Short mmCIF file of N, CA and C in Angstrom, two decimals:
data_model
loop_
_atom_site.label_atom_id
_atom_site.label_comp_id
_atom_site.label_asym_id
_atom_site.label_seq_id
_atom_site.Cartn_x
_atom_site.Cartn_y
_atom_site.Cartn_z
N UNK A 1 56.93 -46.50 103.80
CA UNK A 1 58.87 -46.52 104.00
C UNK A 1 58.65 -47.03 102.03
N UNK A 2 59.24 -46.49 101.22
CA UNK A 2 59.81 -46.00 99.85
C UNK A 2 60.41 -47.37 99.39
N UNK A 3 59.83 -48.01 98.56
CA UNK A 3 60.42 -49.68 98.31
C UNK A 3 61.57 -49.51 97.15
N UNK A 4 62.56 -50.12 97.19
CA UNK A 4 63.81 -50.38 96.58
C UNK A 4 63.47 -50.48 95.23
N UNK A 5 64.29 -49.59 94.64
CA UNK A 5 63.83 -49.86 92.47
C UNK A 5 64.40 -51.54 92.11
N UNK A 6 63.93 -52.53 91.31
CA UNK A 6 64.16 -53.24 91.31
C UNK A 6 65.49 -53.17 90.11
N UNK A 7 66.75 -53.74 90.17
CA UNK A 7 67.38 -54.04 88.68
C UNK A 7 66.77 -54.61 87.47
N UNK A 8 66.62 -53.02 86.55
CA UNK A 8 66.13 -54.34 85.27
C UNK A 8 67.02 -53.77 84.63
N UNK A 9 66.39 -54.95 83.61
CA UNK A 9 67.00 -55.73 82.39
C UNK A 9 67.15 -54.29 81.35
N UNK A 10 67.63 -54.41 80.28
CA UNK A 10 68.28 -53.15 78.95
C UNK A 10 66.59 -53.76 78.49
N UNK A 11 66.10 -54.66 78.17
CA UNK A 11 64.92 -54.56 77.54
C UNK A 11 63.94 -54.05 78.82
N UNK A 12 64.25 -53.84 79.80
CA UNK A 12 62.88 -53.52 80.67
C UNK A 12 62.76 -52.28 80.28
N UNK A 13 64.11 -51.60 80.58
CA UNK A 13 64.37 -50.17 80.05
C UNK A 13 63.70 -49.24 79.27
N UNK A 14 63.82 -50.10 78.44
CA UNK A 14 63.78 -49.64 76.78
C UNK A 14 62.19 -49.63 76.23
N UNK A 15 61.50 -50.68 77.41
CA UNK A 15 59.91 -50.74 77.33
C UNK A 15 59.74 -49.59 78.27
N UNK A 16 59.98 -50.01 79.19
CA UNK A 16 59.47 -48.19 80.33
C UNK A 16 59.82 -46.90 79.87
N UNK A 17 60.98 -46.98 78.96
CA UNK A 17 61.05 -45.71 78.33
C UNK A 17 60.63 -45.32 77.64
N UNK A 18 59.81 -46.07 76.80
CA UNK A 18 59.01 -46.20 75.72
C UNK A 18 57.44 -45.71 76.48
N UNK A 19 57.31 -46.40 76.90
CA UNK A 19 56.11 -45.87 77.65
C UNK A 19 56.29 -44.24 78.57
N UNK A 20 57.09 -44.19 79.49
CA UNK A 20 57.07 -42.55 80.10
C UNK A 20 56.99 -41.78 79.02
N UNK A 21 57.72 -41.59 77.37
CA UNK A 21 57.67 -40.67 76.39
C UNK A 21 56.63 -40.68 75.87
N UNK A 22 55.99 -41.93 75.98
CA UNK A 22 54.61 -41.82 75.03
C UNK A 22 53.47 -42.34 76.23
N UNK A 23 53.63 -41.28 76.70
CA UNK A 23 52.45 -41.29 78.18
C UNK A 23 51.31 -40.84 77.49
N UNK A 24 50.51 -41.75 78.38
CA UNK A 24 48.70 -41.26 77.85
C UNK A 24 47.92 -41.92 78.71
N UNK A 25 46.70 -41.97 79.27
CA UNK A 25 45.91 -42.35 79.92
C UNK A 25 45.54 -43.78 79.32
N UNK A 26 45.85 -44.10 77.84
CA UNK A 26 45.38 -45.06 77.09
C UNK A 26 46.42 -46.43 77.54
N UNK A 27 46.22 -47.37 77.57
CA UNK A 27 47.22 -48.77 77.78
C UNK A 27 47.36 -49.03 76.52
N UNK A 28 48.78 -50.19 76.33
CA UNK A 28 49.22 -50.69 75.88
C UNK A 28 49.12 -52.18 75.90
N UNK A 29 49.76 -52.81 74.87
CA UNK A 29 49.28 -54.76 74.59
C UNK A 29 50.80 -54.61 74.33
N UNK A 30 51.45 -55.90 74.23
CA UNK A 30 52.78 -56.11 73.89
C UNK A 30 52.39 -56.48 72.41
N UNK A 31 51.46 -56.81 71.79
CA UNK A 31 51.61 -56.67 70.46
C UNK A 31 51.74 -55.29 69.95
N UNK A 32 50.99 -54.61 70.68
CA UNK A 32 51.40 -53.36 69.89
C UNK A 32 52.30 -52.08 70.20
N UNK A 33 52.65 -52.54 71.42
CA UNK A 33 54.47 -52.30 72.09
C UNK A 33 55.43 -52.34 70.87
N UNK A 34 55.29 -54.27 70.61
CA UNK A 34 56.04 -54.72 69.79
C UNK A 34 56.43 -53.83 68.36
N UNK A 35 55.37 -53.07 67.45
CA UNK A 35 55.33 -52.18 66.87
C UNK A 35 56.67 -51.22 66.59
N UNK A 36 56.40 -50.60 67.91
CA UNK A 36 57.62 -50.12 68.35
C UNK A 36 58.96 -49.66 68.62
N UNK A 37 59.16 -51.02 69.56
CA UNK A 37 60.05 -50.86 69.96
C UNK A 37 61.02 -51.99 69.50
N UNK A 38 62.05 -51.91 69.30
CA UNK A 38 62.75 -53.47 68.43
C UNK A 38 62.92 -54.00 69.56
N UNK A 39 62.37 -55.03 69.64
CA UNK A 39 62.35 -56.30 70.52
C UNK A 39 61.84 -57.48 70.19
N UNK A 40 61.35 -58.31 70.69
CA UNK A 40 60.41 -59.39 70.10
C UNK A 40 59.02 -59.26 71.04
N UNK A 41 58.27 -59.42 70.44
CA UNK A 41 57.38 -59.66 71.33
C UNK A 41 57.45 -60.80 72.92
N UNK A 42 57.69 -61.85 72.42
CA UNK A 42 58.34 -62.07 73.98
C UNK A 42 59.03 -61.52 74.87
N UNK A 43 59.95 -60.73 74.37
CA UNK A 43 60.72 -60.41 75.17
C UNK A 43 60.19 -59.49 76.04
N UNK A 44 59.38 -58.11 74.96
CA UNK A 44 58.21 -57.53 75.80
C UNK A 44 57.58 -58.05 76.06
N UNK A 45 56.84 -59.12 76.40
CA UNK A 45 56.06 -59.06 77.15
C UNK A 45 56.71 -59.43 78.35
N UNK A 46 57.83 -60.54 78.59
CA UNK A 46 58.28 -60.81 79.91
C UNK A 46 58.86 -59.27 80.24
N UNK A 47 59.16 -58.28 79.75
CA UNK A 47 59.78 -56.86 80.43
C UNK A 47 58.08 -56.36 81.24
N UNK A 48 57.34 -56.14 80.27
CA UNK A 48 55.57 -55.54 80.93
C UNK A 48 55.55 -56.26 81.90
N UNK A 49 55.52 -57.76 81.56
CA UNK A 49 55.49 -58.83 83.56
C UNK A 49 56.04 -58.03 84.55
N UNK A 50 57.55 -57.99 84.52
CA UNK A 50 58.38 -57.70 85.08
C UNK A 50 58.33 -56.19 86.11
N UNK A 51 57.44 -55.36 84.55
CA UNK A 51 56.98 -53.68 85.22
C UNK A 51 56.31 -53.81 86.11
N UNK A 52 55.28 -54.70 84.90
CA UNK A 52 53.93 -54.81 86.30
C UNK A 52 53.94 -55.58 87.62
N UNK A 53 54.85 -56.41 87.73
CA UNK A 53 55.51 -57.58 89.41
C UNK A 53 56.19 -56.22 89.98
N UNK A 54 56.59 -55.02 89.74
CA UNK A 54 57.84 -54.25 90.04
C UNK A 54 57.03 -52.94 90.71
N UNK A 55 55.96 -53.10 90.37
CA UNK A 55 54.79 -51.83 90.51
C UNK A 55 54.70 -50.52 89.78
N UNK A 56 55.83 -50.64 88.70
CA UNK A 56 55.51 -49.85 87.98
C UNK A 56 54.21 -49.33 87.11
N UNK A 57 53.41 -51.03 86.81
CA UNK A 57 52.96 -50.53 85.67
C UNK A 57 51.11 -51.01 86.63
N UNK A 58 50.02 -50.86 85.88
CA UNK A 58 49.16 -51.64 86.23
C UNK A 58 49.12 -52.07 84.98
N UNK A 59 48.13 -53.25 85.37
CA UNK A 59 47.07 -54.34 84.02
C UNK A 59 45.97 -54.94 83.98
N UNK A 60 45.35 -55.28 83.18
CA UNK A 60 43.88 -54.96 83.00
C UNK A 60 43.35 -55.98 81.75
N UNK A 61 43.20 -57.40 81.98
CA UNK A 61 42.24 -58.36 80.98
C UNK A 61 41.32 -57.17 80.18
N UNK A 62 41.64 -57.29 78.49
CA UNK A 62 40.25 -56.66 78.37
C UNK A 62 39.70 -57.77 76.83
N UNK A 63 38.72 -57.89 76.72
CA UNK A 63 38.38 -59.04 75.31
C UNK A 63 39.35 -58.65 74.32
N UNK A 64 39.99 -59.14 73.83
CA UNK A 64 40.30 -58.92 72.11
C UNK A 64 39.36 -58.94 71.23
N UNK A 65 38.97 -58.33 70.65
CA UNK A 65 37.93 -58.00 69.26
C UNK A 65 38.33 -59.11 68.41
N UNK A 66 38.99 -60.34 68.15
CA UNK A 66 39.59 -60.65 67.64
C UNK A 66 39.61 -62.13 68.23
N UNK A 67 39.34 -61.93 69.15
CA UNK A 67 39.04 -62.97 69.96
C UNK A 67 39.78 -63.20 71.60
N UNK A 68 39.88 -64.74 72.37
CA UNK A 68 40.41 -64.16 73.42
C UNK A 68 40.58 -62.99 74.19
N UNK A 69 41.49 -62.97 75.01
CA UNK A 69 42.46 -61.73 75.98
C UNK A 69 43.64 -61.36 75.71
N UNK A 70 43.57 -60.22 75.42
CA UNK A 70 44.75 -59.51 75.50
C UNK A 70 44.55 -58.55 77.13
N UNK A 71 45.95 -59.05 77.82
CA UNK A 71 46.88 -57.60 79.04
C UNK A 71 46.86 -56.39 78.60
N UNK A 72 46.15 -55.67 78.71
CA UNK A 72 46.83 -54.20 78.67
C UNK A 72 47.41 -53.91 79.43
N UNK A 73 48.29 -53.09 79.19
CA UNK A 73 49.33 -52.14 80.34
C UNK A 73 49.34 -50.91 80.65
N UNK A 74 49.58 -49.99 81.59
CA UNK A 74 49.27 -48.29 81.25
C UNK A 74 50.59 -48.23 82.70
N UNK A 75 51.04 -47.04 83.21
CA UNK A 75 51.84 -46.87 83.61
C UNK A 75 51.30 -46.45 85.01
N UNK A 76 51.88 -46.79 86.28
CA UNK A 76 51.11 -46.67 87.07
C UNK A 76 51.01 -45.02 88.35
N UNK A 77 49.96 -44.56 87.71
CA UNK A 77 49.91 -42.98 88.30
C UNK A 77 50.62 -43.02 89.65
N UNK A 78 50.91 -42.22 90.49
CA UNK A 78 51.11 -41.99 91.40
C UNK A 78 50.23 -41.04 92.04
N UNK A 79 49.73 -42.15 93.46
CA UNK A 79 48.13 -41.53 93.92
C UNK A 79 49.05 -39.64 93.73
N UNK A 80 50.33 -39.27 94.27
CA UNK A 80 50.60 -37.52 94.62
C UNK A 80 50.13 -36.60 93.21
N UNK A 81 49.94 -38.22 92.14
CA UNK A 81 50.54 -36.86 90.58
C UNK A 81 48.80 -36.58 90.18
N UNK A 82 48.59 -35.16 90.30
CA UNK A 82 47.28 -34.34 90.21
C UNK A 82 46.80 -34.70 89.23
N UNK A 83 45.02 -34.94 88.33
CA UNK A 83 45.08 -35.05 87.89
C UNK A 83 44.10 -33.42 87.15
N UNK A 84 43.81 -32.91 86.13
CA UNK A 84 43.75 -31.68 85.91
C UNK A 84 42.10 -31.66 85.40
N UNK A 85 41.19 -31.84 86.67
CA UNK A 85 39.69 -31.56 85.77
C UNK A 85 39.63 -30.53 85.42
N UNK A 86 38.49 -30.56 84.49
CA UNK A 86 37.83 -29.71 83.71
C UNK A 86 37.47 -28.31 84.11
N UNK A 87 36.64 -28.70 85.31
CA UNK A 87 36.05 -27.58 86.30
C UNK A 87 36.67 -26.61 86.94
N UNK A 88 38.20 -27.17 86.89
CA UNK A 88 39.18 -26.24 87.84
C UNK A 88 39.34 -25.11 86.77
N UNK A 89 39.10 -25.59 86.03
CA UNK A 89 39.95 -23.71 84.87
C UNK A 89 38.49 -22.49 85.05
N UNK A 90 39.14 -22.06 85.66
CA UNK A 90 37.87 -20.72 85.54
C UNK A 90 37.49 -20.05 84.34
N UNK A 91 36.81 -19.20 84.80
CA UNK A 91 36.96 -17.92 82.94
C UNK A 91 38.32 -16.99 83.40
N UNK A 92 38.52 -16.67 84.47
CA UNK A 92 39.83 -16.13 84.42
C UNK A 92 40.99 -16.79 83.23
N UNK A 93 41.06 -17.98 83.09
CA UNK A 93 41.87 -18.84 83.06
C UNK A 93 42.10 -19.23 81.11
N UNK A 94 40.73 -18.73 80.80
CA UNK A 94 39.99 -19.33 79.43
C UNK A 94 39.55 -18.35 78.64
N UNK A 95 40.30 -17.28 78.66
CA UNK A 95 39.93 -15.94 77.91
C UNK A 95 39.97 -16.71 76.15
N UNK A 96 39.80 -15.99 75.76
CA UNK A 96 38.85 -16.02 73.78
C UNK A 96 39.86 -14.89 73.32
N UNK A 97 40.91 -14.90 72.67
CA UNK A 97 41.32 -14.53 71.68
C UNK A 97 40.80 -14.43 70.36
N UNK A 98 40.02 -12.88 70.29
CA UNK A 98 40.39 -13.03 68.64
C UNK A 98 40.69 -12.49 67.64
N UNK A 99 40.46 -12.96 66.28
CA UNK A 99 42.23 -12.70 65.44
C UNK A 99 41.23 -12.75 64.24
N UNK A 100 41.66 -11.56 63.82
CA UNK A 100 41.40 -10.70 62.26
C UNK A 100 42.34 -11.78 61.41
N UNK A 101 41.50 -12.38 60.87
CA UNK A 101 41.44 -13.50 59.67
C UNK A 101 42.06 -13.16 58.71
N UNK A 102 42.18 -11.38 58.12
CA UNK A 102 42.77 -11.14 57.08
C UNK A 102 43.93 -10.55 57.70
N UNK A 103 44.16 -10.38 58.48
CA UNK A 103 45.62 -9.99 59.13
C UNK A 103 46.46 -10.51 58.38
N UNK A 104 47.64 -10.13 58.77
CA UNK A 104 49.58 -10.96 57.29
C UNK A 104 49.20 -11.54 58.41
N UNK A 105 49.41 -11.92 59.52
CA UNK A 105 50.03 -12.37 60.44
C UNK A 105 48.74 -13.30 60.90
N UNK A 106 47.33 -13.56 60.82
CA UNK A 106 46.70 -14.87 60.70
C UNK A 106 47.35 -15.25 59.18
N UNK A 107 47.09 -14.60 58.04
CA UNK A 107 47.36 -15.42 56.84
C UNK A 107 48.95 -16.47 56.97
N UNK A 108 49.57 -15.65 57.82
CA UNK A 108 51.61 -16.15 57.64
C UNK A 108 51.24 -17.48 58.16
N UNK A 109 50.07 -17.34 59.70
CA UNK A 109 50.41 -18.80 60.90
C UNK A 109 49.62 -19.70 59.98
N UNK A 110 47.85 -19.49 59.06
CA UNK A 110 47.85 -20.24 58.35
C UNK A 110 48.61 -20.99 57.35
N UNK A 111 48.99 -20.25 57.09
CA UNK A 111 50.15 -20.56 55.57
C UNK A 111 51.38 -21.97 56.32
N UNK A 112 51.76 -21.10 57.48
CA UNK A 112 52.75 -22.09 58.36
C UNK A 112 52.38 -23.67 58.52
N UNK A 113 50.84 -23.46 59.07
CA UNK A 113 50.28 -24.94 59.98
C UNK A 113 50.17 -25.33 58.55
N UNK A 114 49.87 -25.11 57.15
CA UNK A 114 49.90 -25.86 56.27
C UNK A 114 51.12 -26.55 55.64
N UNK A 115 52.18 -25.40 55.47
CA UNK A 115 53.21 -25.92 55.58
C UNK A 115 54.26 -26.91 56.37
N UNK A 116 54.11 -26.89 57.16
CA UNK A 116 53.95 -27.52 58.85
C UNK A 116 53.79 -28.86 58.43
N UNK A 117 52.69 -28.94 57.86
CA UNK A 117 51.81 -30.52 58.07
C UNK A 117 51.96 -30.96 56.64
N UNK A 118 52.75 -30.09 55.60
CA UNK A 118 53.62 -30.91 54.30
C UNK A 118 54.89 -31.80 54.73
N UNK A 119 55.14 -30.72 55.63
CA UNK A 119 57.01 -31.25 56.21
C UNK A 119 56.75 -33.02 56.81
N UNK A 120 55.66 -32.47 57.96
CA UNK A 120 55.25 -33.79 58.36
C UNK A 120 55.06 -34.85 57.39
N UNK A 121 54.22 -34.68 56.80
CA UNK A 121 54.04 -35.65 55.93
C UNK A 121 54.99 -36.93 55.10
N UNK A 122 55.51 -35.34 54.71
CA UNK A 122 57.16 -35.64 53.81
C UNK A 122 57.93 -36.56 54.49
N UNK A 123 58.19 -36.39 55.69
CA UNK A 123 59.14 -36.98 56.58
C UNK A 123 58.75 -38.82 56.57
N UNK A 124 59.16 -39.38 56.01
CA UNK A 124 59.49 -41.16 56.04
C UNK A 124 59.82 -41.07 57.23
N UNK A 125 61.27 -40.35 57.76
CA UNK A 125 61.37 -40.88 58.46
C UNK A 125 60.57 -40.89 60.00
N UNK A 126 60.17 -39.66 59.93
CA UNK A 126 59.32 -39.72 61.69
C UNK A 126 58.18 -40.88 61.14
N UNK A 127 57.76 -40.76 60.29
CA UNK A 127 56.60 -41.31 60.17
C UNK A 127 56.77 -43.38 59.87
N UNK A 128 58.47 -43.52 59.41
CA UNK A 128 58.76 -44.95 59.81
C UNK A 128 59.04 -45.20 61.30
N UNK A 129 59.62 -43.97 61.49
CA UNK A 129 60.21 -44.17 63.77
C UNK A 129 58.82 -44.54 64.69
N UNK A 130 57.85 -43.17 64.08
CA UNK A 130 56.99 -43.43 65.01
C UNK A 130 55.67 -42.99 64.22
N UNK A 131 55.05 -44.31 63.99
CA UNK A 131 53.87 -43.50 62.94
C UNK A 131 52.57 -43.38 63.47
N UNK A 132 52.36 -43.72 65.04
CA UNK A 132 51.57 -42.92 65.87
C UNK A 132 51.50 -41.97 66.38
N UNK A 133 52.89 -41.63 66.92
CA UNK A 133 52.97 -40.14 66.70
C UNK A 133 53.66 -38.83 65.80
N UNK A 134 53.68 -39.37 64.10
CA UNK A 134 53.29 -38.60 63.23
C UNK A 134 51.72 -38.87 63.24
N UNK A 135 50.86 -39.60 63.72
CA UNK A 135 49.76 -39.36 63.18
C UNK A 135 48.89 -38.41 63.97
N UNK A 136 49.09 -38.69 65.04
CA UNK A 136 49.05 -37.60 66.32
C UNK A 136 49.38 -36.67 66.08
N UNK A 137 50.47 -36.06 66.09
CA UNK A 137 50.51 -34.48 65.70
C UNK A 137 50.10 -33.81 64.32
N UNK A 138 50.11 -35.29 62.70
CA UNK A 138 49.07 -34.24 62.24
C UNK A 138 47.84 -33.79 62.41
N UNK A 139 47.23 -34.50 63.34
CA UNK A 139 45.72 -34.24 64.10
C UNK A 139 46.05 -32.87 64.75
N UNK A 140 46.59 -33.14 65.88
CA UNK A 140 46.73 -31.84 66.25
C UNK A 140 47.13 -30.49 65.17
N UNK A 141 48.07 -30.58 64.58
CA UNK A 141 48.27 -29.62 63.15
C UNK A 141 47.34 -29.21 63.06
N UNK A 142 46.36 -30.15 62.55
CA UNK A 142 46.03 -30.30 61.69
C UNK A 142 44.35 -29.44 62.25
N UNK A 143 44.11 -29.85 63.67
CA UNK A 143 43.12 -29.01 64.41
C UNK A 143 43.74 -27.74 64.65
N UNK A 144 44.73 -26.92 65.40
CA UNK A 144 45.18 -26.16 65.26
C UNK A 144 44.77 -25.49 64.13
N UNK A 145 45.15 -25.52 62.92
CA UNK A 145 44.63 -25.00 61.80
C UNK A 145 43.16 -24.82 61.40
N UNK A 146 41.76 -25.46 62.29
CA UNK A 146 41.11 -25.29 61.76
C UNK A 146 40.98 -24.44 62.94
N UNK A 147 41.14 -24.12 64.15
CA UNK A 147 40.98 -23.40 65.58
C UNK A 147 41.28 -22.03 64.76
N UNK A 148 42.21 -21.49 64.74
CA UNK A 148 42.73 -20.41 63.96
C UNK A 148 41.83 -19.97 62.98
N UNK A 149 41.55 -20.75 61.84
CA UNK A 149 40.77 -20.40 61.22
C UNK A 149 39.12 -19.96 61.59
N UNK A 150 38.95 -20.09 63.09
CA UNK A 150 37.44 -19.89 63.26
C UNK A 150 37.50 -18.38 63.70
N UNK A 151 38.70 -17.67 63.89
CA UNK A 151 39.16 -16.34 64.18
C UNK A 151 39.00 -16.42 65.74
N UNK A 152 39.01 -17.37 66.60
CA UNK A 152 38.73 -17.26 68.03
C UNK A 152 39.69 -18.91 68.72
N UNK A 153 40.77 -18.02 69.38
CA UNK A 153 41.07 -18.97 70.00
C UNK A 153 41.40 -18.98 71.62
N UNK A 154 40.65 -19.97 72.22
CA UNK A 154 40.95 -19.78 73.82
C UNK A 154 42.59 -20.02 74.25
N UNK A 155 42.81 -19.49 75.28
CA UNK A 155 44.09 -19.20 75.81
C UNK A 155 44.19 -20.84 76.06
N UNK A 156 43.35 -21.66 76.62
CA UNK A 156 43.99 -23.06 77.16
C UNK A 156 44.30 -23.73 75.89
N UNK A 157 43.59 -23.61 74.63
CA UNK A 157 43.95 -24.37 73.44
C UNK A 157 45.30 -23.89 73.29
N UNK A 158 45.15 -22.48 72.84
CA UNK A 158 46.84 -22.33 72.40
C UNK A 158 47.74 -22.95 73.21
N UNK A 159 47.92 -23.50 75.35
CA UNK A 159 48.86 -23.64 75.50
C UNK A 159 48.67 -25.14 75.23
N UNK A 160 47.74 -25.76 74.43
CA UNK A 160 47.90 -27.68 74.57
C UNK A 160 48.71 -27.54 72.97
N UNK A 161 48.24 -26.00 72.21
CA UNK A 161 49.34 -26.58 70.96
C UNK A 161 50.62 -26.11 70.47
N UNK A 162 50.77 -25.15 71.82
CA UNK A 162 52.28 -24.91 72.34
C UNK A 162 53.18 -26.32 72.19
N UNK A 163 52.29 -26.75 73.24
CA UNK A 163 53.04 -28.03 74.10
C UNK A 163 53.61 -28.53 72.55
N UNK A 164 52.54 -29.01 71.34
CA UNK A 164 52.81 -29.78 70.40
C UNK A 164 54.09 -29.19 69.89
N UNK A 165 53.69 -28.32 69.45
CA UNK A 165 54.42 -27.19 68.73
C UNK A 165 56.22 -27.23 68.97
N UNK A 166 55.86 -27.00 70.62
CA UNK A 166 57.92 -27.20 71.60
C UNK A 166 58.48 -28.18 71.11
N UNK A 167 56.81 -29.10 71.51
CA UNK A 167 57.88 -30.88 71.26
C UNK A 167 58.69 -30.83 69.48
N UNK A 168 57.28 -30.58 68.57
CA UNK A 168 58.08 -30.99 67.25
C UNK A 168 59.73 -29.84 67.25
N UNK A 169 59.12 -28.73 67.96
CA UNK A 169 60.79 -27.87 67.52
C UNK A 169 61.52 -28.52 68.54
N UNK A 170 61.61 -29.40 69.30
CA UNK A 170 63.22 -30.24 69.82
C UNK A 170 63.27 -31.32 68.93
N UNK A 171 62.16 -31.93 68.79
CA UNK A 171 62.53 -33.11 68.13
C UNK A 171 63.42 -32.94 66.94
N UNK A 172 62.63 -31.62 66.04
CA UNK A 172 63.46 -31.97 64.78
C UNK A 172 64.32 -30.50 64.91
N UNK A 173 65.20 -30.03 65.54
CA UNK A 173 65.72 -29.56 65.75
C UNK A 173 66.63 -28.59 65.04
N UNK A 174 67.38 -29.61 64.38
CA UNK A 174 68.14 -29.32 63.22
C UNK A 174 67.57 -30.12 61.74
N UNK A 175 66.35 -30.03 61.58
CA UNK A 175 65.88 -29.96 60.24
C UNK A 175 64.40 -29.14 59.66
N UNK A 176 63.99 -29.28 58.85
CA UNK A 176 63.47 -27.98 58.22
C UNK A 176 61.51 -27.79 59.12
N UNK A 177 61.20 -29.46 59.63
CA UNK A 177 60.21 -28.71 60.99
C UNK A 177 60.59 -28.86 61.67
N UNK A 178 61.48 -28.34 62.06
CA UNK A 178 62.56 -27.54 63.29
C UNK A 178 62.20 -25.97 63.22
N UNK A 179 62.40 -25.93 61.71
CA UNK A 179 62.32 -24.53 61.71
C UNK A 179 61.20 -23.56 61.51
N UNK A 180 60.59 -24.65 60.84
CA UNK A 180 59.15 -24.03 60.66
C UNK A 180 58.04 -24.29 61.91
N UNK A 181 58.54 -25.01 62.63
CA UNK A 181 57.63 -25.42 64.05
C UNK A 181 57.89 -23.82 64.84
N UNK A 182 59.34 -23.42 64.66
CA UNK A 182 59.62 -22.09 65.70
C UNK A 182 59.15 -20.98 65.01
N UNK A 183 59.21 -20.66 63.87
CA UNK A 183 58.46 -19.50 63.52
C UNK A 183 57.00 -19.47 63.67
N UNK A 184 56.22 -21.09 63.82
CA UNK A 184 55.10 -21.08 64.13
C UNK A 184 55.09 -20.29 65.47
N UNK A 185 55.69 -21.32 66.14
CA UNK A 185 55.77 -20.75 67.63
C UNK A 185 55.76 -19.10 67.48
N UNK A 186 56.54 -18.57 67.09
CA UNK A 186 56.60 -16.80 67.26
C UNK A 186 55.23 -16.04 66.67
N UNK A 187 55.18 -16.74 65.99
CA UNK A 187 53.71 -16.09 65.05
C UNK A 187 52.78 -16.35 66.03
N UNK A 188 51.97 -17.37 66.30
CA UNK A 188 51.41 -17.29 67.39
C UNK A 188 51.17 -16.49 68.28
N UNK A 189 52.60 -16.40 68.65
CA UNK A 189 52.70 -16.03 70.11
C UNK A 189 52.11 -14.15 70.06
N UNK A 190 52.89 -13.76 69.39
CA UNK A 190 52.67 -12.49 68.47
C UNK A 190 51.47 -12.18 68.10
N UNK A 191 50.77 -12.86 67.74
CA UNK A 191 49.66 -12.53 66.65
C UNK A 191 48.39 -12.84 68.73
N UNK A 192 48.71 -13.69 69.33
CA UNK A 192 47.85 -14.12 70.54
C UNK A 192 48.27 -12.88 71.62
N UNK A 193 49.08 -12.84 71.11
CA UNK A 193 50.03 -11.85 72.43
C UNK A 193 50.49 -12.79 74.12
N UNK A 194 50.52 -13.85 73.65
CA UNK A 194 50.86 -15.21 74.84
C UNK A 194 52.52 -15.09 74.91
#
C-alpha cells in the first residue's frame, strides 16, 4: 500500500528539488545546504526534518570535526532502485579504444578539453551559482583530458564523460560553454566511433 504524499511547503520543495538535482550517494547537512539554497539555515533544518519524517530522506548523526554532532541527510533510495555493481560489467561492455594521439581528431579533442575548462573556470555565474558543481565539472573535464592523453579510452569511461558533457550542453545551451561542449561531444563520438 502506498502512502499519500504529504503537502510540502515551498521551502521543503526547494530543499527536496536541490537534493534530487544534486543527487549523490553522499549526504548533506543543513549547514552545507544553506550555502546552496537561498533559505535560512533554520528553514532548511525544518524542511529536512519534515522530509525525513515523511520518509523522503534518511538521516544519520555523525561527529562533527569542529565538535558536537551533525545530522546528515540523504535521499532515501527506493529498494527497487538498482545499484550498478562493478563486477556486473563484462569484458564485452568495457572495450578499450586506442587513440592515435597524433591524429587531428585527438589533437582537436585535447585542445577543446582545454578551452572548455578555461570557459568553465571563467564562468563567474556558474562558480557563484553552484561552486561545488563547478569544481566537480572541472575535475571531470581534467580527468577526461588526462584519459584521452593516455591514448586508451574505456567505453565505460566514455559513457561517463559523455554524461558530464551532455549535462553541460543542456545547462549552457545558449552560452559559449554549450557550444564548446557540443563540439567536444561530436569530436569524441567521431574519434571513438560511439
